[in-house]
PDB file of C-alpha atoms in Angstrom:
ATOM      1  CA  MET A   1      -0.200  -0.065   0.144  1.00 58.00           C
ATOM      2  CA  THR A   2       1.441   3.322  -1.135  1.00 64.00           C
ATOM      3  CA  THR A   3       1.794   6.349   1.081  1.00 61.00           C
ATOM      4  CA  GLU A   4      -1.171   8.289  -0.793  1.00 61.00           C
ATOM      5  CA  GLU A   5      -3.658   4.848  -0.343  1.00 55.00           C
ATOM      6  CA  LYS A   6      -2.400   4.766   3.514  1.00 52.00           C
ATOM      7  CA  ARG A   7      -3.571   8.513   3.732  1.00 61.00           C
ATOM      8  CA  GLU A   8      -6.748   8.006   1.904  1.00 60.00           C
ATOM      9  CA  SER A   9      -7.668   4.797   4.170  1.00 60.00           C
ATOM     10  CA  GLY A  10      -7.022   6.903   7.248  1.00 58.00           C
ATOM     11  CA  SER A  11      -8.935   9.786   6.090  1.00 66.00           C
ATOM     12  CA  LEU A  12     -11.969   7.149   5.163  1.00 69.00           C
ATOM     13  CA  ARG A  13     -11.543   5.984   8.653  1.00 70.00           C
ATOM     14  CA  ASP A  14     -11.954   9.126  10.331  1.00 65.00           C
ATOM     15  CA  GLN A  15     -14.829   9.966   8.524  1.00 74.00           C
ATOM     16  CA  ARG A  16     -16.672   6.966   9.475  1.00 79.00           C
ATOM     17  CA  ASN A  17     -15.644   7.484  13.196  1.00 80.00           C
ATOM     18  CA  SER A  18     -16.872  11.038  12.779  1.00 80.00           C
ATOM     19  CA  ALA A  19     -20.112   9.837  11.357  1.00 84.00           C
ATOM     20  CA  GLN A  20     -20.600   7.065  13.772  1.00 88.00           C
ATOM     21  CA  LYS A  21     -19.868   9.850  16.737  1.00 88.00           C
ATOM     22  CA  LYS A  22     -22.458  12.299  14.967  1.00 90.00           C
ATOM     23  CA  ARG A  23     -25.290   9.717  14.842  1.00 91.00           C
ATOM     24  CA  SER A  24     -24.669   8.839  18.551  1.00 93.00           C
ATOM     25  CA  GLN A  25     -24.778  12.474  19.587  1.00 93.00           C
ATOM     26  CA  ILE A  26     -27.907  12.897  17.858  1.00 94.00           C
ATOM     27  CA  THR A  27     -29.450   9.671  19.262  1.00 94.00           C
ATOM     28  CA  TRP A  28     -29.021  10.604  23.001  1.00 95.00           C
ATOM     29  CA  PHE A  29     -30.098  14.101  22.106  1.00 96.00           C
ATOM     30  CA  LEU A  30     -33.501  12.596  20.610  1.00 96.00           C
ATOM     31  CA  LEU A  31     -33.719  10.466  23.674  1.00 97.00           C
ATOM     32  CA  LEU A  32     -33.132  12.773  25.956  1.00 97.00           C
ATOM     33  CA  VAL A  33     -36.012  15.168  24.343  1.00 97.00           C
ATOM     34  CA  ALA A  34     -38.274  12.042  24.401  1.00 97.00           C
ATOM     35  CA  ALA A  35     -37.565  11.380  28.013  1.00 98.00           C
ATOM     36  CA  SER A  36     -37.950  14.882  29.007  1.00 97.00           C
ATOM     37  CA  VAL A  37     -41.398  15.197  27.242  1.00 98.00           C
ATOM     38  CA  ALA A  38     -42.749  12.007  28.609  1.00 98.00           C
ATOM     39  CA  ALA A  39     -41.738  13.341  32.011  1.00 97.00           C
ATOM     40  CA  ASP A  40     -43.629  16.588  31.577  1.00 97.00           C
ATOM     41  CA  GLN A  41     -46.891  14.851  30.289  1.00 97.00           C
ATOM     42  CA  TRP A  42     -46.745  12.333  33.252  1.00 97.00           C
ATOM     43  CA  THR A  43     -46.663  15.077  35.779  1.00 97.00           C
ATOM     44  CA  LYS A  44     -49.439  16.916  33.800  1.00 96.00           C
ATOM     45  CA  ARG A  45     -51.576  13.820  33.844  1.00 96.00           C
ATOM     46  CA  LEU A  46     -51.002  13.130  37.771  1.00 95.00           C
ATOM     47  CA  ALA A  47     -51.986  16.883  38.225  1.00 95.00           C
ATOM     48  CA  LEU A  48     -55.245  16.299  36.347  1.00 94.00           C
ATOM     49  CA  ASN A  49     -55.943  13.407  38.013  1.00 93.00           C
ATOM     50  CA  ALA A  50     -55.284  14.391  41.685  1.00 92.00           C
ATOM     51  CA  PHE A  51     -56.158  18.203  41.680  1.00 91.00           C
ATOM     52  CA  LYS A  52     -59.245  19.825  41.072  1.00 91.00           C
ATOM     53  CA  ALA A  53     -59.465  23.380  39.462  1.00 90.00           C
ATOM     54  CA  TYR A  54     -57.738  25.974  41.239  1.00 90.00           C
ATOM     55  CA  GLU A  55     -57.461  23.793  44.486  1.00 89.00           C
ATOM     56  CA  HIS A  56     -54.578  24.984  46.591  1.00 90.00           C
ATOM     57  CA  ILE A  57     -52.353  22.007  47.902  1.00 92.00           C
ATOM     58  CA  PRO A  58     -49.740  23.241  49.716  1.00 93.00           C
ATOM     59  CA  LEU A  59     -46.421  21.244  49.364  1.00 91.00           C
ATOM     60  CA  ILE A  60     -44.203  23.683  51.359  1.00 93.00           C
ATOM     61  CA  PRO A  61     -46.519  25.682  53.427  1.00 91.00           C
ATOM     62  CA  GLY A  62     -45.720  29.294  52.671  1.00 89.00           C
ATOM     63  CA  VAL A  63     -43.314  28.808  49.855  1.00 92.00           C
ATOM     64  CA  LEU A  64     -44.473  26.013  47.279  1.00 93.00           C
ATOM     65  CA  GLU A  65     -48.012  24.927  46.362  1.00 94.00           C
ATOM     66  CA  PHE A  66     -49.942  22.783  43.718  1.00 94.00           C
ATOM     67  CA  CYS A  67     -52.636  24.644  42.194  1.00 93.00           C
ATOM     68  CA  ARG A  68     -53.989  23.206  38.436  1.00 92.00           C
ATOM     69  CA  ILE A  69     -55.351  25.695  36.319  1.00 90.00           C
ATOM     70  CA  GLU A  70     -56.188  25.728  32.611  1.00 86.00           C
ATOM     71  CA  ASN A  71     -53.491  28.047  30.867  1.00 78.00           C
ATOM     72  CA  ARG A  72     -54.326  29.093  27.276  1.00 73.00           C
ATOM     73  CA  GLY A  73     -51.305  31.539  27.158  1.00 58.00           C
ATOM     74  CA  ALA A  74     -47.636  30.871  26.944  1.00 53.00           C
ATOM     75  CA  ALA A  75     -44.934  30.214  29.559  1.00 49.00           C
ATOM     76  CA  PHE A  76     -46.257  31.493  33.292  1.00 48.00           C
ATOM     77  CA  GLY A  77     -49.530  32.364  31.780  1.00 47.00           C
ATOM     78  CA  ILE A  78     -48.494  35.420  29.073  1.00 50.00           C
ATOM     79  CA  LEU A  79     -49.953  35.775  25.593  1.00 52.00           C
ATOM     80  CA  GLN A  80     -53.378  34.384  26.465  1.00 53.00           C
ATOM     81  CA  GLY A  81     -55.563  32.969  23.923  1.00 54.00           C
ATOM     82  CA  ARG A  82     -53.259  33.185  20.747  1.00 62.00           C
ATOM     83  CA  MET A  83     -53.004  29.412  19.843  1.00 66.00           C
ATOM     84  CA  VAL A  84     -52.107  29.986  16.357  1.00 73.00           C
ATOM     85  CA  PHE A  85     -49.519  31.756  17.036  1.00 73.00           C
ATOM     86  CA  PHE A  86     -48.135  29.235  19.598  1.00 73.00           C
ATOM     87  CA  TYR A  87     -48.048  26.798  16.702  1.00 82.00           C
ATOM     88  CA  GLY A  88     -46.082  28.751  14.480  1.00 85.00           C
ATOM     89  CA  ILE A  89     -43.624  29.797  16.810  1.00 86.00           C
ATOM     90  CA  THR A  90     -43.191  26.518  18.547  1.00 87.00           C
ATOM     91  CA  ALA A  91     -42.822  24.750  14.758  1.00 89.00           C
ATOM     92  CA  VAL A  92     -39.990  27.558  14.087  1.00 92.00           C
ATOM     93  CA  VAL A  93     -37.982  26.860  17.427  1.00 90.00           C
ATOM     94  CA  CYS A  94     -38.064  23.287  17.108  1.00 92.00           C
ATOM     95  CA  LEU A  95     -37.010  23.431  13.436  1.00 94.00           C
ATOM     96  CA  LEU A  96     -34.281  25.877  14.371  1.00 94.00           C
ATOM     97  CA  ILE A  97     -32.684  23.855  17.369  1.00 94.00           C
ATOM     98  CA  LEU A  98     -32.870  20.790  15.095  1.00 92.00           C
ATOM     99  CA  THR A  99     -30.963  22.216  12.258  1.00 93.00           C
ATOM    100  CA  VAL A 100     -28.472  23.580  15.014  1.00 94.00           C
ATOM    101  CA  THR A 101     -28.386  19.939  16.376  1.00 93.00           C
ATOM    102  CA  ILE A 102     -27.324  18.429  13.239  1.00 92.00           C
ATOM    103  CA  LYS A 103     -24.631  21.051  12.345  1.00 93.00           C
ATOM    104  CA  THR A 104     -23.267  20.826  15.955  1.00 93.00           C
ATOM    105  CA  PRO A 105     -19.773  18.828  15.949  1.00 92.00           C
ATOM    106  CA  ALA A 106     -19.848  15.601  17.817  1.00 90.00           C
ATOM    107  CA  GLU A 107     -17.215  17.078  20.232  1.00 91.00           C
ATOM    108  CA  LYS A 108     -17.632  16.851  24.255  1.00 91.00           C
ATOM    109  CA  LYS A 109     -17.407  20.501  24.430  1.00 93.00           C
ATOM    110  CA  TYR A 110     -20.583  20.956  23.227  1.00 94.00           C
ATOM    111  CA  ASN A 111     -22.394  18.193  25.732  1.00 94.00           C
ATOM    112  CA  GLY A 112     -23.740  20.996  27.631  1.00 95.00           C
ATOM    113  CA  PHE A 113     -24.662  23.394  24.713  1.00 96.00           C
ATOM    114  CA  LEU A 114     -26.659  20.500  23.515  1.00 96.00           C
ATOM    115  CA  LEU A 115     -28.165  19.779  26.797  1.00 97.00           C
ATOM    116  CA  ALA A 116     -29.577  23.322  26.993  1.00 97.00           C
ATOM    117  CA  LEU A 117     -31.304  22.990  23.468  1.00 97.00           C
ATOM    118  CA  ALA A 118     -32.692  19.586  24.327  1.00 97.00           C
ATOM    119  CA  MET A 119     -34.172  21.022  27.473  1.00 97.00           C
ATOM    120  CA  ILE A 120     -35.793  24.132  25.500  1.00 96.00           C
ATOM    121  CA  VAL A 121     -37.361  21.904  22.656  1.00 96.00           C
ATOM    122  CA  SER A 122     -38.539  19.358  25.281  1.00 97.00           C
ATOM    123  CA  GLY A 123     -40.393  22.313  27.185  1.00 95.00           C
ATOM    124  CA  ALA A 124     -41.730  23.732  23.902  1.00 93.00           C
ATOM    125  CA  ILE A 125     -42.812  20.141  22.580  1.00 95.00           C
ATOM    126  CA  GLY A 126     -44.523  19.507  26.096  1.00 95.00           C
ATOM    127  CA  ASN A 127     -46.935  22.587  25.982  1.00 92.00           C
ATOM    128  CA  LEU A 128     -47.361  22.121  22.174  1.00 92.00           C
ATOM    129  CA  ILE A 129     -48.973  18.751  22.993  1.00 94.00           C
ATOM    130  CA  ASP A 130     -51.051  20.374  25.500  1.00 92.00           C
ATOM    131  CA  ARG A 131     -52.374  23.219  23.197  1.00 88.00           C
ATOM    132  CA  VAL A 132     -53.110  20.307  20.353  1.00 89.00           C
ATOM    133  CA  VAL A 133     -54.741  18.052  22.567  1.00 91.00           C
ATOM    134  CA  ARG A 134     -56.656  20.172  25.168  1.00 86.00           C
ATOM    135  CA  GLN A 135     -56.428  23.652  23.599  1.00 85.00           C
ATOM    136  CA  SER A 136     -54.827  24.696  26.798  1.00 86.00           C
ATOM    137  CA  VAL A 137     -51.715  23.805  28.929  1.00 90.00           C
ATOM    138  CA  VAL A 138     -51.599  22.181  32.592  1.00 92.00           C
ATOM    139  CA  ASP A 139     -50.042  24.393  35.127  1.00 94.00           C
ATOM    140  CA  PHE A 140     -49.821  23.332  38.474  1.00 94.00           C
ATOM    141  CA  ILE A 141     -46.871  24.319  40.678  1.00 94.00           C
ATOM    142  CA  TYR A 142     -47.130  27.743  42.360  1.00 94.00           C
ATOM    143  CA  PHE A 143     -44.116  29.894  44.012  1.00 91.00           C
ATOM    144  CA  VAL A 144     -45.999  31.530  46.933  1.00 90.00           C
ATOM    145  CA  PRO A 145     -43.370  34.061  48.393  1.00 90.00           C
ATOM    146  CA  ILE A 146     -43.385  36.191  45.072  1.00 85.00           C
ATOM    147  CA  ASP A 147     -46.682  35.347  44.030  1.00 79.00           C
ATOM    148  CA  PHE A 148     -45.330  33.848  40.819  1.00 79.00           C
ATOM    149  CA  PRO A 149     -47.534  32.909  38.265  1.00 85.00           C
ATOM    150  CA  VAL A 150     -48.449  29.149  38.203  1.00 90.00           C
ATOM    151  CA  PHE A 151     -46.397  26.950  35.949  1.00 92.00           C
ATOM    152  CA  ASN A 152     -45.253  23.320  34.924  1.00 95.00           C
ATOM    153  CA  VAL A 153     -42.275  20.863  34.568  1.00 96.00           C
ATOM    154  CA  ALA A 154     -42.062  22.204  30.578  1.00 96.00           C
ATOM    155  CA  ASP A 155     -41.749  25.841  31.731  1.00 94.00           C
ATOM    156  CA  ILE A 156     -39.035  24.648  34.104  1.00 96.00           C
ATOM    157  CA  PHE A 157     -37.316  22.999  31.187  1.00 97.00           C
ATOM    158  CA  VAL A 158     -37.472  26.003  29.071  1.00 95.00           C
ATOM    159  CA  THR A 159     -36.303  28.374  31.598  1.00 95.00           C
ATOM    160  CA  CYS A 160     -33.374  26.483  32.929  1.00 97.00           C
ATOM    161  CA  GLY A 161     -32.262  25.194  29.161  1.00 97.00           C
ATOM    162  CA  THR A 162     -32.191  29.298  28.509  1.00 96.00           C
ATOM    163  CA  GLY A 163     -30.296  30.143  31.571  1.00 97.00           C
ATOM    164  CA  LEU A 164     -27.962  27.105  30.772  1.00 97.00           C
ATOM    165  CA  LEU A 165     -27.617  28.336  27.207  1.00 95.00           C
ATOM    166  CA  MET A 166     -26.875  32.027  28.380  1.00 95.00           C
ATOM    167  CA  ILE A 167     -24.239  31.174  30.949  1.00 96.00           C
ATOM    168  CA  LEU A 168     -22.265  28.867  28.387  1.00 95.00           C
ATOM    169  CA  ILE A 169     -22.280  31.768  25.514  1.00 92.00           C
ATOM    170  CA  LEU A 170     -21.287  34.384  28.202  1.00 93.00           C
ATOM    171  CA  TRP A 171     -18.636  32.746  30.145  1.00 93.00           C
ATOM    172  CA  PHE A 172     -17.902  29.390  28.566  1.00 92.00           C
ATOM    173  CA  TYR A 173     -17.345  29.316  24.691  1.00 91.00           C
ATOM    174  CA  ARG A 174     -15.477  31.530  22.544  1.00 88.00           C
ATOM    175  CA  ASP A 175     -16.668  33.227  19.457  1.00 80.00           C
ATOM    176  CA  GLY A 176     -14.815  30.918  17.321  1.00 87.00           C
ATOM    177  CA  ASP A 177     -16.521  27.968  18.985  1.00 89.00           C
ATOM    178  CA  PHE A 178     -19.669  28.787  16.816  1.00 88.00           C
ATOM    179  CA  ALA A 179     -18.120  29.112  13.511  1.00 89.00           C
ATOM    180  CA  PHE A 180     -20.002  26.075  12.397  1.00 86.00           C
ATOM    181  CA  LEU A 181     -23.135  28.313  12.504  1.00 84.00           C
ATOM    182  CA  SER A 182     -22.020  31.019  10.337  1.00 76.00           C
ATOM    183  CA  ILE A 183     -23.613  31.588   6.749  1.00 56.00           C
ATOM    184  CA  SER A 184     -20.614  30.354   4.832  1.00 50.00           C
ATOM    185  CA  SER A 185     -20.776  26.993   6.597  1.00 48.00           C
ATOM    186  CA  VAL A 186     -24.658  26.792   5.375  1.00 45.00           C
ATOM    187  CA  CYS A 187     -23.939  28.235   1.852  1.00 46.00           C
ATOM    188  CA  PRO A 188     -20.630  27.528   0.153  1.00 45.00           C
ATOM    189  CA  THR A 189     -18.909  30.267  -1.720  1.00 44.00           C
ATOM    190  CA  ALA A 190     -17.937  29.967  -5.199  1.00 42.00           C
ATOM    191  CA  SER A 191     -14.428  29.495  -4.404  1.00 43.00           C
ATOM    192  CA  ASP A 192     -15.329  26.370  -2.029  1.00 48.00           C
ATOM    193  CA  ALA A 193     -17.412  24.900  -4.651  1.00 44.00           C
ATOM    194  CA  HIS A 194     -14.453  25.440  -7.300  1.00 46.00           C
ATOM    195  CA  GLY A 195     -11.895  23.615  -4.688  1.00 48.00           C
ATOM    196  CA  SER A 196     -14.338  20.891  -4.234  1.00 48.00           C
ATOM    197  CA  ALA A 197     -14.943  20.312  -7.813  1.00 51.00           C
ATOM    198  CA  ARG A 198     -11.022  20.402  -8.250  1.00 54.00           C
ATOM    199  CA  ASN A 199     -10.686  18.010  -5.492  1.00 53.00           C
ATOM    200  CA  GLN A 200     -13.251  15.482  -6.840  1.00 55.00           C
ATOM    201  CA  LYS A 201     -11.426  15.615 -10.394  1.00 53.00           C
ATOM    202  CA  GLU A 202      -7.998  14.963  -8.613  1.00 56.00           C
ATOM    203  CA  GLN A 203      -9.348  11.964  -7.042  1.00 55.00           C
ATOM    204  CA  GLU A 204     -10.742  10.729 -10.293  1.00 55.00           C
ATOM    205  CA  ASN A 205      -7.377  10.994 -11.906  1.00 54.00           C
ATOM    206  CA  ARG A 206      -5.997   8.662  -9.327  1.00 55.00           C
ATOM    207  CA  THR A 207      -8.373   6.384  -9.676  1.00 50.00           C
ATOM    208  CA  GLU A 208      -8.021   6.090 -13.282  1.00 53.00           C
ATOM    209  CA  LYS A 209      -4.026   5.710 -12.598  1.00 49.00           C
ATOM    210  CA  LYS A 210      -4.794   2.658 -10.457  1.00 49.00           C
ATOM    211  CA  GLY A 211      -6.843   1.069 -12.943  1.00 50.00           C
ATOM    212  CA  VAL A 212      -4.429   1.261 -15.514  1.00 47.00           C
TER     213      VAL A 212
END
């Protein structure tokens, strides 16, 4: 085996390893989203079966209560009654996050980033299921000291995921860590296309020489 053949063999092996890592990354991302959505729907089902509407049940007296309400707005009760808007914005958010997930390099340093995205999309999907099935979202957790709007597990996912994402972007990642999200990575320039065509032509020439 020539040096060139060894180099090509190593390159193919690296590509297969990279593809395998990427499949594993996407798989655990989807499994995490599925588990989180299932947990959200399970807690809402418990709330529907265990609590009467607007009944206050102290969990930690003076601090935390269960109080089931039907929320026709967004997280924490804002934007009441705008279902079509929520369908559209949820679809856009989920599509955007899925696109970013696919483009994110399969490297350990991005695990926290993907965790944050998984939490956000899980919360969005969890509340979307409620809106489609019940035309309202089941909220049942009430934080008493600050009279905070009643919320649910999906809201917690969205809030924690957004907070984690902000922390990572502000204090952990550097500007160059997100170069894979640049426009040039999505839409190759003419020079990139020309270089790719030239490399393909060189590969074809090498294959012809081997055949001779």
